[in-house]
Amino acid sequence: MARVRIEVRSLPEPGLWAWELREVDSGRLVASSWLEEWAAFASPAAAYAAALERLSPDDLTPEVPRRPDAA
């Protein structure tokens, strides 16, 4: 996988959050919890943590926090 950044976004349903993985250089969407899995989360931190589980350390850019509470 190319170097990616994690983006957490709110969904139209109040209180639900989803994660997206985007290529750093192009901004291209690589994966999405909502579009691919219809998976939503109760908080931004929970969505961020779920995205981290999909990645290896080599996938992350240096500025991506390794902890969901740092997002």
CSV table of C-alpha atoms in Angstrom, one decimal, residues 4-5 9 11 13-15 17 20 28 31-35 39 43 53 56 58-59 68-69 71:
chain,number,residue,atom,x,y,z
A,4,VAL,CA,-1.5,7.0,3.5
A,5,ARG,CA,-3.1,9.4,5.8
A,9,ARG,CA,-15.4,12.2,9.0
A,11,LEU,CA,-21.7,10.8,8.7
A,13,GLU,CA,-26.6,10.2,10.9
A,14,PRO,CA,-25.8,12.2,14.1
A,15,GLY,CA,-23.1,10.7,16.3
A,17,TRP,CA,-18.1,8.5,12.3
A,20,GLU,CA,-11.0,6.9,5.1
A,28,ARG,CA,-6.9,9.2,-3.9
A,31,ALA,CA,-10.2,2.5,1.6
A,32,SER,CA,-13.3,3.6,3.5
A,33,SER,CA,-15.1,2.0,6.4
A,34,TRP,CA,-18.4,3.3,5.3
A,35,LEU,CA,-18.2,2.8,1.5
A,39,ALA,CA,-19.0,0.3,9.3
A,43,SER,CA,-16.6,8.5,18.2
A,53,GLU,CA,-5.8,-1.7,12.8
A,56,SER,CA,1.2,-1.6,9.1
A,58,ASP,CA,5.2,1.4,7.0
A,59,ASP,CA,1.9,2.6,5.6
A,68,PRO,CA,-6.5,7.3,18.4
A,69,ASP,CA,-6.7,9.9,21.3
A,71,ALA,CA,-6.1,12.3,16.3
